[in-house]
Coordinates of C-alpha atoms in Angstrom, one line a residue:
M974 CA 0.0 0.0 0.0
K975 CA 1.6 3.3 -1.1
I976 CA 1.7 5.7 1.8
R977 CA -1.0 8.3 1.8
H978 CA -0.5 11.9 2.9
V979 CA -2.5 11.1 6.1
V980 CA -0.2 8.2 7.0
A981 CA 2.9 10.2 6.5
T982 CA 1.6 13.2 8.5
A983 CA 0.5 10.9 11.4
V984 CA 3.9 9.2 11.5
A985 CA 5.7 12.6 11.4
A986 CA 3.4 13.6 14.3
A987 CA 4.7 10.6 16.2
V988 CA 8.1 12.2 16.5
A989 CA 6.9 13.7 19.7
T990 CA 5.2 10.6 20.9
P991 CA 8.3 8.4 21.7
A992 CA 9.5 11.2 23.9
V993 CA 6.4 10.7 26.0
L994 CA 7.2 7.0 26.2
L995 CA 10.8 7.7 27.2
A996 CA 9.6 10.1 30.0
A997 CA 6.9 7.7 31.2
T998 CA 8.8 4.3 31.3
P999 CA 8.4 2.0 33.0
A1000 CA 4.9 3.2 33.7
V1001 CA 2.4 3.6 30.8
A1002 CA 1.8 7.2 29.8
E1003 CA -1.7 8.6 30.3
P1004 CA -3.4 8.5 26.9
K1005 CA -4.5 11.9 25.5
P1006 CA -7.1 12.5 22.8
V1007 CA -5.7 12.5 19.3
P1008 CA -7.9 14.0 16.6
V1009 CA -8.5 12.3 13.3
V1010 CA -5.7 13.4 11.1
Q1011 CA -6.4 15.1 7.8
A1012 CA -3.2 15.6 5.9
E1013 CA -2.3 19.1 4.7
R1014 CA 1.1 18.3 3.3
K1015 CA 3.3 15.3 2.6
P1016 CA 6.1 15.0 5.2
S1017 CA 9.7 14.8 3.9
I1018 CA 11.8 11.7 4.0
A1019 CA 14.0 13.5 6.6
E1020 CA 10.9 14.0 8.9
L1021 CA 9.9 10.3 8.5
E1022 CA 13.5 9.2 9.3
K1023 CA 13.4 11.4 12.4
A1024 CA 10.1 9.7 13.4
V1025 CA 11.8 6.3 13.0
A1026 CA 14.8 7.4 15.0
E1027 CA 12.7 8.7 17.9
A1028 CA 10.5 5.6 17.8
K1029 CA 13.6 3.4 18.0
K1030 CA 14.9 5.3 21.0
A1031 CA 11.5 4.9 22.8
Y1032 CA 11.5 1.2 22.0
E1033 CA 15.1 0.7 23.3
A1034 CA 14.2 2.6 26.5
A1035 CA 11.1 0.5 27.0
V1036 CA 13.1 -2.7 26.5
A1037 CA 15.6 -1.5 29.2
A1038 CA 12.8 -0.5 31.5
E1039 CA 11.1 -3.9 31.1
S1040 CA 14.4 -5.6 31.9
A1041 CA 14.9 -3.6 35.0
A1042 CA 11.3 -4.3 36.1
R1043 CA 11.8 -8.0 35.5
K1044 CA 15.0 -8.0 37.6
A1045 CA 13.1 -6.1 40.4
A1046 CA 10.3 -8.7 40.3
D1047 CA 12.8 -11.5 40.6
E1048 CA 14.5 -9.8 43.5
A1049 CA 11.1 -9.3 45.3
R1050 CA 10.5 -13.0 45.0
S1051 CA 13.9 -14.0 46.2
D1052 CA 14.5 -15.5 49.7
T1053 CA 17.4 -13.1 50.2
A1054 CA 15.2 -10.0 49.8
P1055 CA 15.2 -7.9 52.9
L1056 CA 11.5 -8.3 53.5
A1057 CA 11.8 -12.1 53.0
V1058 CA 14.7 -12.2 55.5
A1059 CA 12.7 -10.3 58.0
A1060 CA 9.7 -12.6 57.5
A1061 CA 11.9 -15.6 58.0
A1062 CA 13.2 -14.2 61.3
A1063 CA 9.6 -13.4 62.4
R1064 CA 8.7 -17.0 61.6
K1065 CA 11.5 -18.3 63.9
E1066 CA 10.3 -16.0 66.7
A1067 CA 6.8 -17.2 66.3
E1068 CA 7.9 -20.8 66.4
A1069 CA 10.0 -20.1 69.5
A1070 CA 7.1 -18.3 71.2
A1071 CA 4.8 -21.3 70.4
T1072 CA 7.3 -23.7 71.9
A1073 CA 7.7 -21.5 75.1
K1074 CA 3.9 -21.5 75.5
D1075 CA 3.7 -25.2 75.1
T1076 CA 6.4 -25.6 77.8
A1077 CA 4.6 -23.2 80.1
D1078 CA 1.3 -25.1 79.6
K1079 CA 2.9 -28.4 80.5
A1080 CA 4.6 -26.9 83.6
L1081 CA 1.3 -25.6 84.8
A1082 CA -0.4 -28.9 84.2
D1083 CA 2.5 -30.7 86.2
A1084 CA 2.2 -28.2 89.0
K1085 CA -1.5 -28.7 89.3
A1086 CA -1.0 -32.4 89.3
A1087 CA 1.6 -32.2 92.0
L1088 CA -0.7 -30.1 94.2
A1089 CA -3.5 -32.5 93.7
A1090 CA -1.3 -35.4 94.6
L1091 CA -0.4 -34.2 98.1
D1092 CA -1.9 -36.5 100.7
V1093 CA -3.4 -35.6 104.0
N1094 CA -0.1 -36.0 105.8
A1095 CA 1.6 -33.3 103.7
T1096 CA 3.1 -30.5 105.8
P1097 CA 1.9 -27.0 105.5
E1098 CA 5.2 -26.1 104.0
Q1099 CA 4.8 -28.7 101.3
K1100 CA 1.3 -27.5 100.5
T1101 CA 2.4 -23.9 100.3
A1102 CA 5.3 -24.7 98.0
A1103 CA 3.0 -26.7 95.7
E1104 CA 0.5 -23.8 95.6
Q1105 CA 3.3 -21.3 94.8
A1106 CA 4.5 -23.6 92.0
V1107 CA 1.0 -23.5 90.5
A1108 CA 0.8 -19.7 90.8
D1109 CA 4.3 -19.3 89.2
A1110 CA 3.3 -21.7 86.3
E1111 CA 0.1 -19.7 85.7
K1112 CA 2.1 -16.5 85.5
D1113 CA 4.4 -18.1 83.0
V1114 CA 1.5 -19.2 80.9
T1115 CA 0.1 -15.7 80.8
T1116 CA 3.5 -14.3 79.8
T1117 CA 4.1 -16.9 77.1
T1118 CA 0.6 -16.5 75.7
D1119 CA 1.0 -12.8 75.3
A1120 CA 4.5 -13.3 73.7
K1121 CA 3.1 -15.8 71.3
A1122 CA 0.2 -13.5 70.2
A1123 CA 2.7 -10.7 69.6
A1124 CA 5.0 -13.0 67.6
D1125 CA 2.1 -14.2 65.5
T1126 CA 1.0 -10.7 64.7
K1127 CA 4.6 -9.7 63.7
L1128 CA 4.7 -12.8 61.4
R1129 CA 1.4 -11.9 59.7
E1130 CA 2.6 -8.3 59.1
A1131 CA 5.9 -9.6 57.7
D1132 CA 4.3 -12.0 55.4
K1133 CA 1.9 -9.3 54.2
A1134 CA 4.8 -7.0 53.5
V1135 CA 6.4 -9.7 51.3
A1136 CA 3.2 -10.4 49.4
D1137 CA 2.6 -6.6 48.8
A1138 CA 6.1 -6.1 47.5
K1139 CA 5.8 -9.1 45.1
D1140 CA 2.4 -7.7 43.8
A1141 CA 3.8 -4.2 43.3
A1142 CA 6.8 -5.6 41.4
D1143 CA 4.6 -7.7 39.2
R1144 CA 2.3 -4.7 38.4
K1145 CA 5.3 -2.6 37.4
L1146 CA 6.6 -5.5 35.2
N1147 CA 3.2 -5.7 33.5
E1148 CA 3.1 -2.0 32.8
A1149 CA 6.7 -2.1 31.5
T1150 CA 5.9 -4.9 29.1
R1151 CA 2.8 -3.2 27.8
T1152 CA 4.8 0.0 27.2
K1153 CA 7.4 -2.0 25.3
N1154 CA 4.8 -3.6 23.1
E1155 CA 3.3 -0.2 22.3
A1156 CA 6.7 1.2 21.5
L1157 CA 7.4 -1.7 19.2
A1158 CA 4.1 -1.1 17.4
A1159 CA 5.0 2.5 16.9
L1160 CA 8.4 1.7 15.6
Q1161 CA 7.2 -0.8 13.1
A1162 CA 4.5 1.6 11.8
A1163 CA 7.0 4.4 11.5
E1164 CA 9.5 2.1 9.6
Q1165 CA 6.7 1.0 7.3
A1166 CA 5.6 4.5 6.6
L1167 CA 9.2 5.5 5.7
A1168 CA 9.6 2.5 3.4
D1169 CA 6.3 3.4 1.6
A1170 CA 7.4 7.0 1.3
K1171 CA 10.6 6.0 -0.3
E1172 CA 8.7 3.9 -2.9
G1173 CA 6.7 7.0 -3.8
D1174 CA 3.2 8.2 -3.1
T1175 CA 0.9 7.3 -6.0
G1176 CA -2.2 6.4 -4.0
G1177 CA -5.3 8.4 -3.7
G1178 CA -7.6 9.3 -0.8
D1179 CA -5.8 11.7 1.5
I1180 CA -8.5 12.1 4.1
F1181 CA -9.9 9.7 6.6
I1182 CA -13.7 9.4 5.9
E1183 CA -15.8 9.3 9.1
E1184 CA -18.6 6.9 8.2
P1185 CA -21.0 6.4 11.2
R1186 CA -23.1 4.0 9.1
L1187 CA -20.4 1.4 9.5
T1188 CA -21.6 0.1 12.8
S1189 CA -19.9 -2.1 15.3
E1190 CA -21.9 -4.3 17.7
I1191 CA -21.1 -7.1 20.1
V1192 CA -23.4 -10.1 20.0
D1193 CA -23.8 -12.8 22.6
L1194 CA -21.4 -11.4 25.2
P1195 CA -23.0 -12.2 28.6
S1196 CA -23.3 -9.4 31.1
G1197 CA -21.9 -11.7 33.8
I1198 CA -18.9 -14.1 33.6
I1199 CA -17.6 -16.5 36.3
A1200 CA -13.9 -16.7 36.8
G1201 CA -12.4 -19.9 35.4
T1202 CA -14.9 -20.1 32.5
S1203 CA -14.9 -19.2 28.8
V1204 CA -17.6 -17.4 26.7
E1205 CA -17.9 -16.8 23.0
F1206 CA -19.2 -13.7 21.4
T1207 CA -19.1 -12.0 18.0
L1208 CA -18.0 -8.5 16.8
R1209 CA -20.3 -7.7 13.9
L1210 CA -19.5 -4.9 11.5
T1211 CA -22.5 -3.8 9.4
N1212 CA -22.3 -1.7 6.2
G1213 CA -25.2 0.7 6.4
T1214 CA -24.2 2.7 3.4
E1215 CA -25.3 2.3 -0.3
K1216 CA -21.9 1.3 -1.5
T1217 CA -19.8 -1.9 -1.1
M1218 CA -16.8 -1.6 1.2
D1219 CA -14.0 -3.6 -0.4
D1220 CA -12.4 -4.6 2.9
V1221 CA -13.3 -4.0 6.6
R1222 CA -11.5 -4.3 9.9
G1223 CA -12.8 -4.7 13.4
T1224 CA -11.0 -3.5 16.5
L1225 CA -11.6 -4.8 20.0
R1226 CA -10.2 -3.6 23.3
L1227 CA -10.9 -5.6 26.5
S1228 CA -10.1 -4.4 30.0
A1229 CA -11.1 -5.3 33.5
T1230 CA -10.5 -3.6 36.9
D1231 CA -10.8 -5.0 40.4
K1232 CA -13.9 -3.6 42.2
S1233 CA -12.0 -2.7 45.4
S1234 CA -8.6 -1.5 44.4
R1235 CA -9.2 -0.7 40.7
N1236 CA -6.2 -2.8 39.7
D1237 CA -5.8 -3.6 36.0
L1238 CA -6.6 -7.3 35.5
H1239 CA -6.0 -7.6 31.7
T1240 CA -3.4 -10.2 32.3
L1241 CA -6.2 -12.5 33.7
L1242 CA -8.1 -12.3 30.4
K1243 CA -7.2 -14.7 27.6
L1244 CA -8.6 -13.9 24.1
Q1245 CA -8.8 -16.0 21.0
Y1246 CA -10.4 -15.1 17.6
S1247 CA -11.7 -16.8 14.5
T1248 CA -12.8 -15.4 11.1
P1249 CA -14.4 -17.1 8.1
K1250 CA -11.0 -17.1 6.3
H1251 CA -9.3 -18.3 9.4
P1252 CA -11.8 -20.5 11.2
K1253 CA -9.3 -22.1 13.6
W1254 CA -9.1 -20.4 17.0
G1255 CA -6.0 -18.2 17.2
D1256 CA -4.5 -16.6 20.3
T1257 CA -4.3 -12.8 20.4
E1258 CA -3.9 -9.8 22.7
T1259 CA -6.8 -8.1 24.5
D1260 CA -6.2 -5.1 22.3
V1261 CA -6.5 -6.3 18.7
A1262 CA -7.4 -5.1 15.3
I1263 CA -8.4 -7.8 12.7
G1264 CA -8.8 -7.0 9.0
G1265 CA -8.9 -8.9 5.8
L1266 CA -12.6 -9.7 6.3
G1267 CA -13.3 -9.2 2.6
P1268 CA -15.9 -7.0 0.9
V1269 CA -19.2 -6.1 2.6
K1270 CA -22.2 -5.2 0.4
P1271 CA -24.7 -2.5 1.4
G1272 CA -26.8 -3.8 4.3
G1273 CA -24.4 -6.8 4.8
H1274 CA -22.1 -7.5 7.7
A1275 CA -18.8 -9.2 8.5
D1276 CA -18.3 -11.2 11.8
I1277 CA -15.3 -11.8 13.9
K1278 CA -15.8 -14.5 16.6
F1279 CA -14.0 -14.2 19.9
R1280 CA -13.5 -16.6 22.8
L1281 CA -12.8 -14.9 26.2
T1282 CA -11.4 -17.0 29.0
V1283 CA -11.3 -15.5 32.5
D1284 CA -8.5 -16.9 34.8
A1285 CA -9.9 -18.9 37.7
K1286 CA -7.9 -16.6 40.1
A1287 CA -9.8 -13.4 38.9
P1288 CA -11.5 -11.5 41.7
A1289 CA -14.8 -9.6 41.4
A1290 CA -14.3 -7.1 38.7
D1291 CA -15.9 -4.8 36.1
G1292 CA -15.0 -5.4 32.5
V1293 CA -15.4 -3.3 29.3
A1294 CA -15.3 -4.4 25.7
S1295 CA -14.8 -1.5 23.4
V1296 CA -15.3 -2.0 19.6
T1297 CA -15.1 0.0 16.4
G1298 CA -14.6 -0.7 12.7
D1299 CA -13.0 0.8 9.6
F1300 CA -12.8 0.1 5.9
Q1301 CA -10.6 0.4 2.9
N1302 CA -11.6 0.4 -0.8
N1303 CA -9.7 -0.6 -3.9
D1304 CA -9.8 3.0 -5.2
G1305 CA -7.7 4.1 -2.2
S1306 CA -10.5 5.6 -0.1
F1307 CA -10.6 4.6 3.5
G1308 CA -12.3 5.5 6.8
G1309 CA -14.5 4.2 9.6
N1310 CA -17.1 5.1 12.2
G1311 CA -14.5 7.0 14.1
R1312 CA -15.9 6.1 17.5
Y1313 CA -15.8 3.2 20.0
K1314 CA -18.8 1.6 21.6
D1315 CA -18.5 0.2 25.1
F1316 CA -20.1 -3.1 26.2
T1317 CA -19.8 -3.7 30.0
F1318 CA -19.8 -7.0 31.8
G1319 CA -19.1 -8.2 35.3
I1320 CA -16.6 -10.8 36.5
T1321 CA -17.5 -13.0 39.5
P1322 CA -15.0 -15.1 41.5
A1323 CA -15.1 -18.8 40.7
S1324 CA -17.2 -19.6 43.9
G1325 CA -19.8 -17.0 43.2
K1326 CA -22.7 -16.3 40.9
P1327 CA -22.4 -14.2 37.7
D1328 CA -22.2 -10.4 38.3
T1329 CA -24.9 -9.0 36.1
S1330 CA -24.2 -5.3 37.0
G1331 CA -23.0 -4.6 33.4
T1332 CA -24.8 -1.6 32.0
S1333 CA -24.9 -2.8 28.3
G1334 CA -26.5 -6.2 28.8
T1335 CA -30.0 -7.1 29.9
S1336 CA -30.0 -9.4 32.9
G1337 CA -28.6 -12.6 34.1
T1338 CA -26.4 -14.1 31.4
E1339 CA -28.5 -12.9 28.5
P1340 CA -26.4 -12.0 25.5
Q1341 CA -25.7 -8.3 24.9
G1342 CA -26.8 -6.7 21.7
S1343 CA -30.5 -6.5 22.3
K1344 CA -29.9 -3.1 23.8
S1345 CA -28.0 -0.4 22.1
P1346 CA -25.0 0.8 24.2
Q1347 CA -23.9 4.3 24.5
P1348 CA -21.1 5.1 22.0
V1349 CA -17.9 6.6 23.5
N1350 CA -17.9 10.3 22.8
A1351 CA -14.4 10.4 21.4
T1352 CA -12.7 9.8 18.1
L1353 CA -11.4 6.4 17.3
A1354 CA -7.9 7.7 17.7
A1355 CA -8.7 9.3 21.1
T1356 CA -9.8 6.1 22.9
G1357 CA -8.0 3.1 24.2
S1358 CA -4.9 2.6 26.4
S1359 CA -2.2 4.4 24.4
S1360 CA -1.7 7.6 22.6
V1361 CA 0.8 6.0 20.2
M1362 CA -0.9 3.0 18.6
P1363 CA -4.3 4.6 17.8
Q1364 CA -2.6 7.6 16.2
I1365 CA -0.7 5.4 13.8
A1366 CA -3.3 2.7 13.3
L1367 CA -6.1 5.1 12.6
A1368 CA -4.2 7.4 10.4
G1369 CA -3.1 4.4 8.3
G1370 CA -6.7 3.4 7.7
F1371 CA -6.0 -0.2 7.5
A1372 CA -2.3 -0.1 8.5
M1373 CA -1.8 -2.8 11.2
V1374 CA -3.1 -5.6 13.3
L1375 CA -1.7 -6.0 16.8
G1376 CA -1.0 -9.3 18.4
A1377 CA 1.6 -10.2 21.1
G1378 CA 3.4 -6.9 20.2
A1379 CA 3.6 -7.8 16.4
V1380 CA 2.3 -5.6 13.6
Y1381 CA 1.4 -6.6 10.1
V1382 CA 0.4 -4.4 7.2
A1383 CA -2.5 -5.2 5.0
R1384 CA -1.3 -3.9 1.6
R1385 CA -4.0 -2.7 -0.7
R1386 CA -2.7 -5.1 -3.4
G1387 CA -2.7 -8.0 -0.9
S1388 CA -5.4 -10.6 -0.5
G1389 CA -6.0 -10.5 3.3
A1390 CA -4.9 -9.5 6.7

């Protein structure tokens, strides 16, 4: 696909974007709205080369940040970590306190038995000594009981500190990995734009056409999902125009957050997809664009099937599936509906009942789609988890498909995605 003015302009605009990634790593930069790009001029080769160089720096920085985060996560899980050492010492103290209490309990029992065993001929001195032994043993029991309770509390706090440190390190690693994948996507898109520009721009259609009549709907997604189970649903793209769209692409973004702490739980969601051209289930990321669905006639639709599996360890959570669609025609024109639609669902722990608090479904586990959800009031490029990928993907019309950090280009002269 020869680069269009809009692609080149968007890639040139990405020169500033890697700097955001560099400044934000290892955390993910807060996404900012990016308007639909309408090209006014063709960027120079030098500008595109600068975009590639900046994207490469961002990617290298993201790789280094991920490596550092991985090392920190490994250290947090090590037995030699300071918190782990403190927890081990607390465990020994708790064990010693438990042993001391057991010894005191036995001493008290023996003292009481000795007092009870005194016969009627025992002297007053013997009786007094036995009673004093019981009193001393009772005092020791009280002391060791308090000491054991304190040691147990200290151990619980130490174990919690270790667990919290591990969780924090894992979250930073996940954020760093996501940033790296986004930086890789931006770099590959910039490199492709530069390569296309060097071939020469002979294509037509410089402006992204916002076409709200290309609708995106989710069918059969339950409003409640139990952790440890899988559900299947469909992303349906319908051509409501009076002209055939030569090829369409659907984009899906899945996310879930813990109800109490609002932690990102996307790593507990596994997604697979299937299309008529590729009916076998294939693994993909929770943020994916799938094209090559072929022509769609007026009033017709194209479907992408998805299988969502929620990890059995998932807590109660709120999930959102955001979808949109775009198209590309053989004459070089391209566009899309320019907006995401949100479909919400609830996640219930494996031992519970489905959470049907999702706002887009009906009730129980009835499929979504019977009610029209509210569209996101933002451009296609302005939504999602990153300010990098939507800018490049949208501006390219049909530029790339993301999966496990990989990008592939659907060339106009090709036969699929």
